[in-house]
Every structure is written in C-alpha cells, then in structure tokens.
Short mmCIF file of C-alpha atoms in Angstrom, two decimals:
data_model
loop_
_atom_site.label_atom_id
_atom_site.label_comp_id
_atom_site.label_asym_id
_atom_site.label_seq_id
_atom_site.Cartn_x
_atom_site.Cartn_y
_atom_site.Cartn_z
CA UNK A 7 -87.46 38.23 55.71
CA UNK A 8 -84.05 38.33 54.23
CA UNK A 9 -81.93 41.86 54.86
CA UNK A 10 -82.03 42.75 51.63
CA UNK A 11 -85.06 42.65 49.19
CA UNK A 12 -85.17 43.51 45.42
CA UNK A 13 -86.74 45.68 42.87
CA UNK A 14 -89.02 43.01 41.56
CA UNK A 15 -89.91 42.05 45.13
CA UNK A 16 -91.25 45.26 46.15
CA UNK A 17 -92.72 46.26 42.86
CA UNK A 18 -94.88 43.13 43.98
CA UNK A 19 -95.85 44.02 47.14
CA UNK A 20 -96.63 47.71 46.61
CA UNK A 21 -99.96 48.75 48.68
CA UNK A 22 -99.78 45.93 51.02
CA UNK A 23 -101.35 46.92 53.88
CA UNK A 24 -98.71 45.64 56.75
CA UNK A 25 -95.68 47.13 54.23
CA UNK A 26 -94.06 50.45 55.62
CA UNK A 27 -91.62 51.95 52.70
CA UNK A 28 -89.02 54.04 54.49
CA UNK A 29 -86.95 56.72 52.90
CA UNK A 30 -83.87 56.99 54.65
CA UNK A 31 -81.69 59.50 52.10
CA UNK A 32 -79.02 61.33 54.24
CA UNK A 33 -75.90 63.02 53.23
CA UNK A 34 -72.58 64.28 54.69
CA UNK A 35 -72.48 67.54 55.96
CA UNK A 36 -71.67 70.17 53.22
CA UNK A 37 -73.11 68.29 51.02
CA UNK A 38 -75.55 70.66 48.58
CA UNK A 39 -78.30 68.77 48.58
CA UNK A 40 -81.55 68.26 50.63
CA UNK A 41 -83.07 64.89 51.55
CA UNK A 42 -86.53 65.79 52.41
CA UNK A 43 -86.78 67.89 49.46
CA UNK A 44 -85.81 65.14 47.02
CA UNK A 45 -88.21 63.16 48.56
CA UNK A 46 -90.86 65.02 48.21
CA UNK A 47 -90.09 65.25 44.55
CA UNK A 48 -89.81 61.65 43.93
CA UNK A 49 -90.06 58.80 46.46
CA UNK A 50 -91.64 54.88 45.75
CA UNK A 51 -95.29 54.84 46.03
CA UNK A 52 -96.62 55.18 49.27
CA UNK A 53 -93.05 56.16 51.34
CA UNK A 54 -92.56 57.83 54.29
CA UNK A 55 -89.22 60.03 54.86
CA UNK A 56 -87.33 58.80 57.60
CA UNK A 57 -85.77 62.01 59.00
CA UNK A 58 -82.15 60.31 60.73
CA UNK A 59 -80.47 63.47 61.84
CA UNK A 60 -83.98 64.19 63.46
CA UNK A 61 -83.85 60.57 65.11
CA UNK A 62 -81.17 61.92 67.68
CA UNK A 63 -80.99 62.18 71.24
CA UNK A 64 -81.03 66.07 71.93
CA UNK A 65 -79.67 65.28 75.67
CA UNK A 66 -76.55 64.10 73.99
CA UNK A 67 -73.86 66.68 73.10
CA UNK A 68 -72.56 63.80 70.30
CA UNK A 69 -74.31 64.43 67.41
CA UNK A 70 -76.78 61.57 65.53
CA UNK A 71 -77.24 58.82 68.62
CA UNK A 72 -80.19 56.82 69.13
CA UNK A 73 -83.00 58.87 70.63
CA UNK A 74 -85.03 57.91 73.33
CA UNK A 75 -87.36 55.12 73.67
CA UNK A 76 -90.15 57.66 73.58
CA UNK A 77 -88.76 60.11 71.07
CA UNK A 78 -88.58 56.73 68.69
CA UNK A 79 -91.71 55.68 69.33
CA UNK A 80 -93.56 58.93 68.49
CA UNK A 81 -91.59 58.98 65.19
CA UNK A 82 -92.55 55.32 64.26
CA UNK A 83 -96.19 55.85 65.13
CA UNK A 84 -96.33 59.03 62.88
CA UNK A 85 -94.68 57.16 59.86
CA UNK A 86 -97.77 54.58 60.42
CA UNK A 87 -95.36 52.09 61.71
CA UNK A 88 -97.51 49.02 63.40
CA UNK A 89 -96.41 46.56 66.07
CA UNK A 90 -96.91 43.84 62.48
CA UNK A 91 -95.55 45.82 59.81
CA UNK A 92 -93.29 44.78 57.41
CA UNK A 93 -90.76 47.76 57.29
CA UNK A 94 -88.54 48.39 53.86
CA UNK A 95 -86.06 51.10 53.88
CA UNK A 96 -84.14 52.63 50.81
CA UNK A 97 -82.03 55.79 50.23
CA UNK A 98 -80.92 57.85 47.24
CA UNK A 99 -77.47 58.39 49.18
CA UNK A 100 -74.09 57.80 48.14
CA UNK A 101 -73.51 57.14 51.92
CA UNK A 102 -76.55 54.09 51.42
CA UNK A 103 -77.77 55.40 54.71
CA UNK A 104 -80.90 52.78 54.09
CA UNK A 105 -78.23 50.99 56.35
CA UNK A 106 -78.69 52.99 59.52
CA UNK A 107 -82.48 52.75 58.85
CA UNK A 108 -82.62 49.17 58.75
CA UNK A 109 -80.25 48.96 61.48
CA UNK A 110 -82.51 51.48 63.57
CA UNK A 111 -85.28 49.19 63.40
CA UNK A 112 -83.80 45.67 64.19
CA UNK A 113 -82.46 47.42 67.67
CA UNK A 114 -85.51 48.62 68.79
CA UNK A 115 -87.31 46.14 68.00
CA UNK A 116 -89.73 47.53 65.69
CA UNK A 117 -92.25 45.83 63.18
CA UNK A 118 -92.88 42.40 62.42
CA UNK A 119 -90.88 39.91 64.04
CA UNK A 120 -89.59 42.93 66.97
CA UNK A 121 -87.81 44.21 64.22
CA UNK A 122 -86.24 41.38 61.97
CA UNK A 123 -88.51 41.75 59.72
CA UNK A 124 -87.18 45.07 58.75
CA UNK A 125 -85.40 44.74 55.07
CA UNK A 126 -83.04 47.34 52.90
CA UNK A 127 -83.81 47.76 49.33
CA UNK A 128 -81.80 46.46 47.51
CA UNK A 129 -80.24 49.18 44.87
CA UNK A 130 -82.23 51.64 46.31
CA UNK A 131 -83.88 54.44 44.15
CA UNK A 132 -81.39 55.12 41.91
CA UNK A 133 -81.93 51.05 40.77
CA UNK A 134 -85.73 51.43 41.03
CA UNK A 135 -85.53 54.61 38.60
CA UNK A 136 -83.55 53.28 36.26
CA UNK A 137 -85.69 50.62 35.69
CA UNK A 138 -88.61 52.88 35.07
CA UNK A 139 -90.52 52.01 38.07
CA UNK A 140 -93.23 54.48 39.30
CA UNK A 141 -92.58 57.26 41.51
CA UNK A 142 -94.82 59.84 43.06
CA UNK A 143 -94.31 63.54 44.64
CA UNK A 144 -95.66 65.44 47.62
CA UNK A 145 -95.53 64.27 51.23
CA UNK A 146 -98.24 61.70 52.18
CA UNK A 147 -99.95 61.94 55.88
CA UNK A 148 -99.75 58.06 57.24
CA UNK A 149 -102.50 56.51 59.50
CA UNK A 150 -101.10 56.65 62.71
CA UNK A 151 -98.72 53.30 63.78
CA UNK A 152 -99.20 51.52 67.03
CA UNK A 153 -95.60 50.45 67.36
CA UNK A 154 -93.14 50.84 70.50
CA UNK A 155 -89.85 51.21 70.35
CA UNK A 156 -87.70 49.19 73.18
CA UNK A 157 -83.91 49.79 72.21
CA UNK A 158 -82.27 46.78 73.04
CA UNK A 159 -78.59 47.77 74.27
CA UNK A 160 -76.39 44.45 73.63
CA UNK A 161 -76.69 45.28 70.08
CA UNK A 162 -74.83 49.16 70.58
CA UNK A 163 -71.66 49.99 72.19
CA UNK A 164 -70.38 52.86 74.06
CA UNK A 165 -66.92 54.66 74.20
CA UNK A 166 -66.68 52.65 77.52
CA UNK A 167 -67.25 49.69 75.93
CA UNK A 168 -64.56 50.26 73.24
CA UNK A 169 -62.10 51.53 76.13
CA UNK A 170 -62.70 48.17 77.86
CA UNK A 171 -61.93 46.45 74.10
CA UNK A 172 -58.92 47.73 73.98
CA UNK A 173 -57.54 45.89 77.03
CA UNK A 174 -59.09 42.80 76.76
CA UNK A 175 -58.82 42.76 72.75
CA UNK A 176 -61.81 40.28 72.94
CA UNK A 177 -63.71 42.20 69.59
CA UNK A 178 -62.49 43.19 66.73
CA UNK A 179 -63.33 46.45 65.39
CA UNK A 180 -63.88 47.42 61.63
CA UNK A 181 -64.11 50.92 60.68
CA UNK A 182 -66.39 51.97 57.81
CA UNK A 183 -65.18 54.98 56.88
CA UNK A 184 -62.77 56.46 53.48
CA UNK A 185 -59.02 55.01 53.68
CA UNK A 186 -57.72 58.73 53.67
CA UNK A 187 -60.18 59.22 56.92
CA UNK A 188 -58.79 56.08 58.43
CA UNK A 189 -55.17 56.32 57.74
CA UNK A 190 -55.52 60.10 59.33
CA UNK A 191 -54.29 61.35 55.58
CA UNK A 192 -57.72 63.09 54.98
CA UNK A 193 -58.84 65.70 57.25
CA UNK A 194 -62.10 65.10 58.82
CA UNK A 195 -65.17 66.69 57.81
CA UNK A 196 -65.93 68.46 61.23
CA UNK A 197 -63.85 71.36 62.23
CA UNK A 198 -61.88 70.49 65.07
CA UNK A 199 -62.21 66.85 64.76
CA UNK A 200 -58.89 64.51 65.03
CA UNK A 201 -57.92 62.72 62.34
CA UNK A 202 -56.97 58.48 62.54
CA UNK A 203 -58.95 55.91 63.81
CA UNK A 204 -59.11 53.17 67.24
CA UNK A 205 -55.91 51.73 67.64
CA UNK A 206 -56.52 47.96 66.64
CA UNK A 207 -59.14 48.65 64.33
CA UNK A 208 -59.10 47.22 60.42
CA UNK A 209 -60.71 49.39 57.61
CA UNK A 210 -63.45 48.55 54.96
CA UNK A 211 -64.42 51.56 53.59
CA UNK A 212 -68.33 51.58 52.87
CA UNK A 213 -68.47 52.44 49.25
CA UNK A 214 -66.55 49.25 48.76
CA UNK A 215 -69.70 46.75 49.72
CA UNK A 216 -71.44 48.33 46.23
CA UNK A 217 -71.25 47.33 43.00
CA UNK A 218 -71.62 49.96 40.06
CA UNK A 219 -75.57 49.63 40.70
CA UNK A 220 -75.54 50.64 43.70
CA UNK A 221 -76.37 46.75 44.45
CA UNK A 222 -74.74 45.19 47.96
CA UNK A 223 -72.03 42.20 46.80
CA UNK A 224 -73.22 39.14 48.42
CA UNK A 225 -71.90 35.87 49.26
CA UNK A 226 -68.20 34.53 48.45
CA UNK A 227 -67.42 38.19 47.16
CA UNK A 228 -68.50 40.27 50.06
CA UNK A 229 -66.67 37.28 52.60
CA UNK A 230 -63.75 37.64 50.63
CA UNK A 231 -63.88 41.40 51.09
CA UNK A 232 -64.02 40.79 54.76
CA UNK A 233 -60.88 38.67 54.72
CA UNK A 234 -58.89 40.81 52.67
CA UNK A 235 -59.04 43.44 55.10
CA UNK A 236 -57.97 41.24 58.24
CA UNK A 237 -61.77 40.43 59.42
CA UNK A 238 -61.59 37.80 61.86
CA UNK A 239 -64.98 36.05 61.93
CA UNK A 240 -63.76 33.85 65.08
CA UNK A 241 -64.39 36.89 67.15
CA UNK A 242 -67.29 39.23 67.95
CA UNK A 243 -67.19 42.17 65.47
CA UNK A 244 -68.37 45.90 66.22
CA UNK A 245 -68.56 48.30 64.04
CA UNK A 246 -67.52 51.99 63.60
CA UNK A 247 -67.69 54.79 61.30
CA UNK A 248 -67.85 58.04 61.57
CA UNK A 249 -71.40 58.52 62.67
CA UNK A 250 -72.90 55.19 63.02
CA UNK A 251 -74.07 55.12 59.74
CA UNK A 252 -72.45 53.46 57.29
CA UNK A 253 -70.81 51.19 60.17
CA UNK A 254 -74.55 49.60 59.79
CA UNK A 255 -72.98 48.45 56.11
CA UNK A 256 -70.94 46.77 57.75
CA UNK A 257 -73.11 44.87 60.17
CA UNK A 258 -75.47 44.09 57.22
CA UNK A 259 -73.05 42.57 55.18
CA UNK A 260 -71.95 40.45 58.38
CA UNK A 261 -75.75 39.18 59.10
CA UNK A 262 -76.26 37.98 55.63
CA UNK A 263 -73.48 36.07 55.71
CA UNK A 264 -74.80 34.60 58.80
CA UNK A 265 -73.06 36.15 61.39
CA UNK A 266 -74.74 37.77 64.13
CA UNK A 267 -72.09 38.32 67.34
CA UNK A 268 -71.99 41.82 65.77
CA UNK A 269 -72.62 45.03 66.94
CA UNK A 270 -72.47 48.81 66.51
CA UNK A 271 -70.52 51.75 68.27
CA UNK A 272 -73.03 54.39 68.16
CA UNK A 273 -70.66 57.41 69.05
CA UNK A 274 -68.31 56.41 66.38
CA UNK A 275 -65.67 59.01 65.42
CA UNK A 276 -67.91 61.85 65.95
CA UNK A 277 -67.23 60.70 69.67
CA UNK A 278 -63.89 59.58 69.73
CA UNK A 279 -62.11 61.92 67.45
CA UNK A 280 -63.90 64.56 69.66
CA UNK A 281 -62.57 63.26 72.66
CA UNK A 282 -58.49 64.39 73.45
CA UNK A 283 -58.65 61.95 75.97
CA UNK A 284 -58.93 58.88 73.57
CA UNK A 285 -56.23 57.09 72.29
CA UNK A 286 -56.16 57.16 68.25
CA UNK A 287 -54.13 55.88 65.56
CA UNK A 288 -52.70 56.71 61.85
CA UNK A 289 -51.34 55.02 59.18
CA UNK A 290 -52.61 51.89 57.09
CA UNK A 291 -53.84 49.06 60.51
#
C-alpha cells in the first residue's frame, strides 16, 4: 500500500473486514479543544480513536514516547487491530498528527505487511467532510485484535544517538517545528522549556508539506521543498520536532519520495530543550 490513500479510495473500501480506520486527532497543549470528544461526535464509519498522548511510556519522565511493547499491544488489540489488517489513520488536526499514527504503526510492526501496510488519509476529515461523505457519532466497541507490537529500534533515535551525530555529522537532522520555534524567536509552549533548536539541524516547518486542503504536496513539489531548505538526500535523515509528531511529516514525505535511510528522534525538543546539559542553537541554520 502506498503512504498515503485518498477519499475515493477509502469511500471504496468502507466495511472491509481486514480495514482498521484510525482516528489519530491530537492538538497542542492549550489548545481548547478535545479530541476524543470530536470524535465521538463525528468520525468515518466504523473508526476507532487512537488516543496518542495515552500511547506513552509512563516510566519515562519525557512526555509522549513510545510505550512499551506490551502497553502497545493491549492498545492495538482493543482497537481490533489484527496481525492482517489493513490499518488507515486520519486526523482532524492542524498538527496532521495522522503522521505519528502512521508512523506508530510501521515501527512496531503492526498490521499487514508488519506494519507497511499502514496508510494516512489523505486530506483527512476535514477533506472527507467537505465532500459530503458519511460520518457517524458515538464510540463503537471493536472485536478484539490479535496483533503484537515488536518496536523495532533502528527506525527511532535517542538523545545519545543525536549527541553521537553531532561529532561524527554522519545524519542530517531536519526539524519540523514553526520557524519562530526554530530560530529560538518564539517562546516554547512548555513553561520552562529552552528555546532554539540542535546545532546543525535545517528547518521545514510541518504546516508547509499541506496544501490549502489539507492535502500532502507530492512529488517534484514536496522534493523541491526538501532542497530549498538544505535537505541533503546523500545522507541518512532523522527527524525532530517538538514531540515526535509532526517530525513523522517529515519522514512521510521522505518515504514517498522513495527514501527510506530515515528515521525519527523520539524525545525531540520536549527532551532536549529540557535538558541544560544539551547544546542548542538560535537564529535562521
């Protein structure tokens, strides 16, 4: 399966048995609005809300990064995630968090294909709405899912990791988040948080792989975003954002483009901004 899918695509496959619909709506903090409530209200036929602050390791004092194998697998199994599912996730976010959820899936292997059979919709709700597809309310009880989730750790990185990167200057990191929160000209939105980003790192802020409808750019437009912000696709890429969520933009727009030496720093700035002992940055990279 391709890592994005369309509107007419699902619409098609609606109440196939191996599909899993995934609502994945999350928003900053502070923001005044509730994702499990606005999926109750509305959500495409048949969805299951995909709680991602929930989907957290509770051991880790760094909020939002991957739970444990086990903790994963119960969640999966409750959304009636199977070992052969087909797994579609979507959000209603302006941080298209259907990113993380996708993302999520691929590294730990989950659904068809150990997880690459996992898809984002394309557009998300706010595309399926406006054209007038069906939507239904409440909050739907799944069979239970077989699936086990087996997190496969060459795809995530670690403050360590980046640490090491910074010496050896072997990856190249892009950073996902606003230009103000980059250039250390915005203030963070956690108190107490440093402002800047990883020295050596290059900026694409996420809002700028969307077109007006909420639609990913693809091919020579999306490379040609890449390039314009210094991406050099002779080198492994990882990604960063501020929580490891829209850095999965990042990495999605990277595989469907066909390049896969990519990979994710989990802890993002939520880790390193924390941390006085890391080395940070300001100004335009």
């Amino acid at each position: 399966m391709t890592i994005f899918v369309s509107t007419d695509w699902l619409a098609g496959e609606l109440g196939r048995p191996d599909l899993v619909i995934l609502d994945a709506s999350l928003f900053l903090p502070g923001t005044p609005r509730d994702p499990r409530a606005e999926y109750a209200a509305a959500h495409i036929p048949g969805a299951a809300y995909l709680d991602l602050p929930g989907l957290s390791d509770p051991d880790d004092p760094t909020p939002g990064m991957l739970p444990p194998d086990a903790m994963m697998t119960r969640h999966m199994q409750a959304l009636g995630v199977n070992a052969d599912s087909r797994i579609i996730v979507y959000d209603n976010s302006p941080t298209h968090s259907a990113a993380r959820g996708w993302w999520m899936m691929r590294v730990y292997g989950l659904g068809a294909d150990q997880g690459m059979s996992a898809a984002i919709l394309d557009g998300g709700l706010p595309k399926w709405i406006a054209e007038g597809r069906p939507v239904e309310s409440g909050v739907p009880a799944p069979a239970p899912g077989n699936a086990i989730a087996r997190l496969d750790r060459a795809q995530v990185r670690t403050k360590a990791d980046i640490l090491a990167n910074l010496d050896s200057g072997e990856a190249q990191l892009l950073d996902a988040r606003g230009a103000g929160r980059f250039t250390g000209a915005e203030a963070e939105p956690r108190p107490g948080m440093a402002s800047g980003h990883i020295p050596g790192s290059r900026n694409i802020p996420s809002s700028a792989f969307f077109t007006a409808g909420h639609v990913m750019k693809q091919g020579d437009e999306l490379r040609r975003l890449f390039l314009e912000a210094g991406t050099d696709f002779g080198r492994p890429i990882i990604a960063t954002c501020g929580s490891g969520v829209t850095a999965a933009i990042i990495l999605a727009g990277l595989e469907s483009l066909g390049k896969t030496d990519v990979s994710l720093y989990d802890g993002s700035w939520s880790e390193w901004g924390f941390d006085p002992a890391t080395p940070k940055a300001t100004g335009a990279a």
